[in-house]
Coordinates of N, CA and C and ligand atoms in Angstrom, one line a residue:
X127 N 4.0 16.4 10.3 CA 4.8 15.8 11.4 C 5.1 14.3 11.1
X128 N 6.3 14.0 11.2 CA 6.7 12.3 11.0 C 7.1 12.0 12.5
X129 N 6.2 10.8 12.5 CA 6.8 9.9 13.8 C 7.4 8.8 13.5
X130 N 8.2 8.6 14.3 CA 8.6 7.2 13.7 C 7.4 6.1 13.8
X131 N 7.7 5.1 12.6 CA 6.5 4.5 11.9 C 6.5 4.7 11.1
X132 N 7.7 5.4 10.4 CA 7.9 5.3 8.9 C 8.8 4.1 8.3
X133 N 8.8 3.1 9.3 CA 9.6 2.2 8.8 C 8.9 1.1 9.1
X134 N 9.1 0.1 9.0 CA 8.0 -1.7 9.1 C 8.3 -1.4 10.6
X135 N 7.5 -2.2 11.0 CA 7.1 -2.2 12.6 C 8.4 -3.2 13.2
X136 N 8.3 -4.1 12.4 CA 8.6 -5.5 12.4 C 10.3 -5.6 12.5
X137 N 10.5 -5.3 11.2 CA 11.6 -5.6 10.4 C 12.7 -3.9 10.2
X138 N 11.8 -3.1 10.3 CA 12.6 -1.6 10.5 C 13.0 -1.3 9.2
X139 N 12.3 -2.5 8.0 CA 12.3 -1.6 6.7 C 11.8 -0.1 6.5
X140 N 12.7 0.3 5.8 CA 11.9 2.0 5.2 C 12.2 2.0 3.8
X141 N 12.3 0.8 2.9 CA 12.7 1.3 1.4 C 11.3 0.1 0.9
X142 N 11.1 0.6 0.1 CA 9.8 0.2 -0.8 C 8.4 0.1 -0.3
X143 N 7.4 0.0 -0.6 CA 6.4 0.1 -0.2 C 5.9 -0.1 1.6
X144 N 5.1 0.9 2.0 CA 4.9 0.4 3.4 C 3.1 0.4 3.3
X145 N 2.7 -0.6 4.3 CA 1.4 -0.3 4.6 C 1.1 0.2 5.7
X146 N 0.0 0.8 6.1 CA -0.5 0.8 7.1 C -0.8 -0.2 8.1
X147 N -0.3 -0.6 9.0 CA -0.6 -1.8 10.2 C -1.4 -1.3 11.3
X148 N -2.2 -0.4 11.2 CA -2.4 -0.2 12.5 C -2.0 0.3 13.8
X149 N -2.6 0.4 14.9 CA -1.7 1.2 16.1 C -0.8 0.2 16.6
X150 N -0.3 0.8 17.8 CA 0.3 0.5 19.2 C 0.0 1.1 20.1
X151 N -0.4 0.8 21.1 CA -0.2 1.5 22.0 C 1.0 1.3 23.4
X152 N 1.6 2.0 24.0 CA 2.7 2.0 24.9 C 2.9 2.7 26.0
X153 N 3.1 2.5 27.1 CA 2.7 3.0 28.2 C 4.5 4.0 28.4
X154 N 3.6 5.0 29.1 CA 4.6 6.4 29.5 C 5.2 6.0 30.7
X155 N 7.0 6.3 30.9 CA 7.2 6.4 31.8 C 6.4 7.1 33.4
X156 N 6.0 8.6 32.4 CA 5.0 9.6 33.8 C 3.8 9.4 34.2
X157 N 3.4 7.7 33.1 CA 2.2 7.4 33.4 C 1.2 7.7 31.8
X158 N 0.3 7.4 31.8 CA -0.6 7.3 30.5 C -0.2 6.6 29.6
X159 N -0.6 6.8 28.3 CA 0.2 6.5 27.0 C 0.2 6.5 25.9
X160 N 0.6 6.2 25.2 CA 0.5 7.0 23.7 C 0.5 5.6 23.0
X161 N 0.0 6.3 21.6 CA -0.5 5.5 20.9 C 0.1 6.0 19.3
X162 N 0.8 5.3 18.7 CA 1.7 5.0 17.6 C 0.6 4.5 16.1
X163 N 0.9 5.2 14.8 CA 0.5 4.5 13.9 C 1.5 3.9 13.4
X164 N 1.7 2.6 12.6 CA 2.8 1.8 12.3 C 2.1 1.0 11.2
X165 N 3.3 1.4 10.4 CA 3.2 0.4 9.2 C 3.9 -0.8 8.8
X166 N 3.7 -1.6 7.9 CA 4.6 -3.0 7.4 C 5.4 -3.2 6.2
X167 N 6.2 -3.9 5.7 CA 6.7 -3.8 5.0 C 6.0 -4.9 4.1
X168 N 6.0 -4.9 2.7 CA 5.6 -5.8 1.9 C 5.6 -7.5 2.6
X169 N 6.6 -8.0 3.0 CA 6.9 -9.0 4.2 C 6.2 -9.4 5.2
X170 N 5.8 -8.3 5.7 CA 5.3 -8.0 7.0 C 3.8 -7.4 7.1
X171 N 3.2 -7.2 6.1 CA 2.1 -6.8 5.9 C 0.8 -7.0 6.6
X172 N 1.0 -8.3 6.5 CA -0.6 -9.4 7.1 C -0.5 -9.3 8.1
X173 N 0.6 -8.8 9.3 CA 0.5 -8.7 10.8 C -0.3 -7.5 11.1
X174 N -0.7 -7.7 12.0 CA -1.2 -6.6 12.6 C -1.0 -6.7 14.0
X175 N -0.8 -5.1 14.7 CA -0.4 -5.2 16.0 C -1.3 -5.9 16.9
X176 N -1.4 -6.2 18.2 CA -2.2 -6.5 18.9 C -2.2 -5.8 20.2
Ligands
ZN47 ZN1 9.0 -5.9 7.6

């Protein structure tokens, strides 16, 4: 399964290397929420979500 998060969190890169950045999480319209894995781009790497 792909979720989006295949591209930099940041910058919305998808071509050359991504890392791992860690989650997100985001609240549901119907309530609760979900929680995203998201990666960085070479660029954007050293961020991490908060
Ligand atoms: Zn980026």
């Amino acid at each position: 399964m792909r979720l989006h998060g295949e591209a930099c969190w940041w910058c919305g890169a998808a071509l050359g290397d991504l890392h791992a950045a860690g989650t997100v999480t985001t609240p549901l319209q119907e309530g609760g929420f979900r929680q995203w894995f998201i990666v960085a781009c070479d660029a954007h790497r050293d961020r991490r979500a908060t």
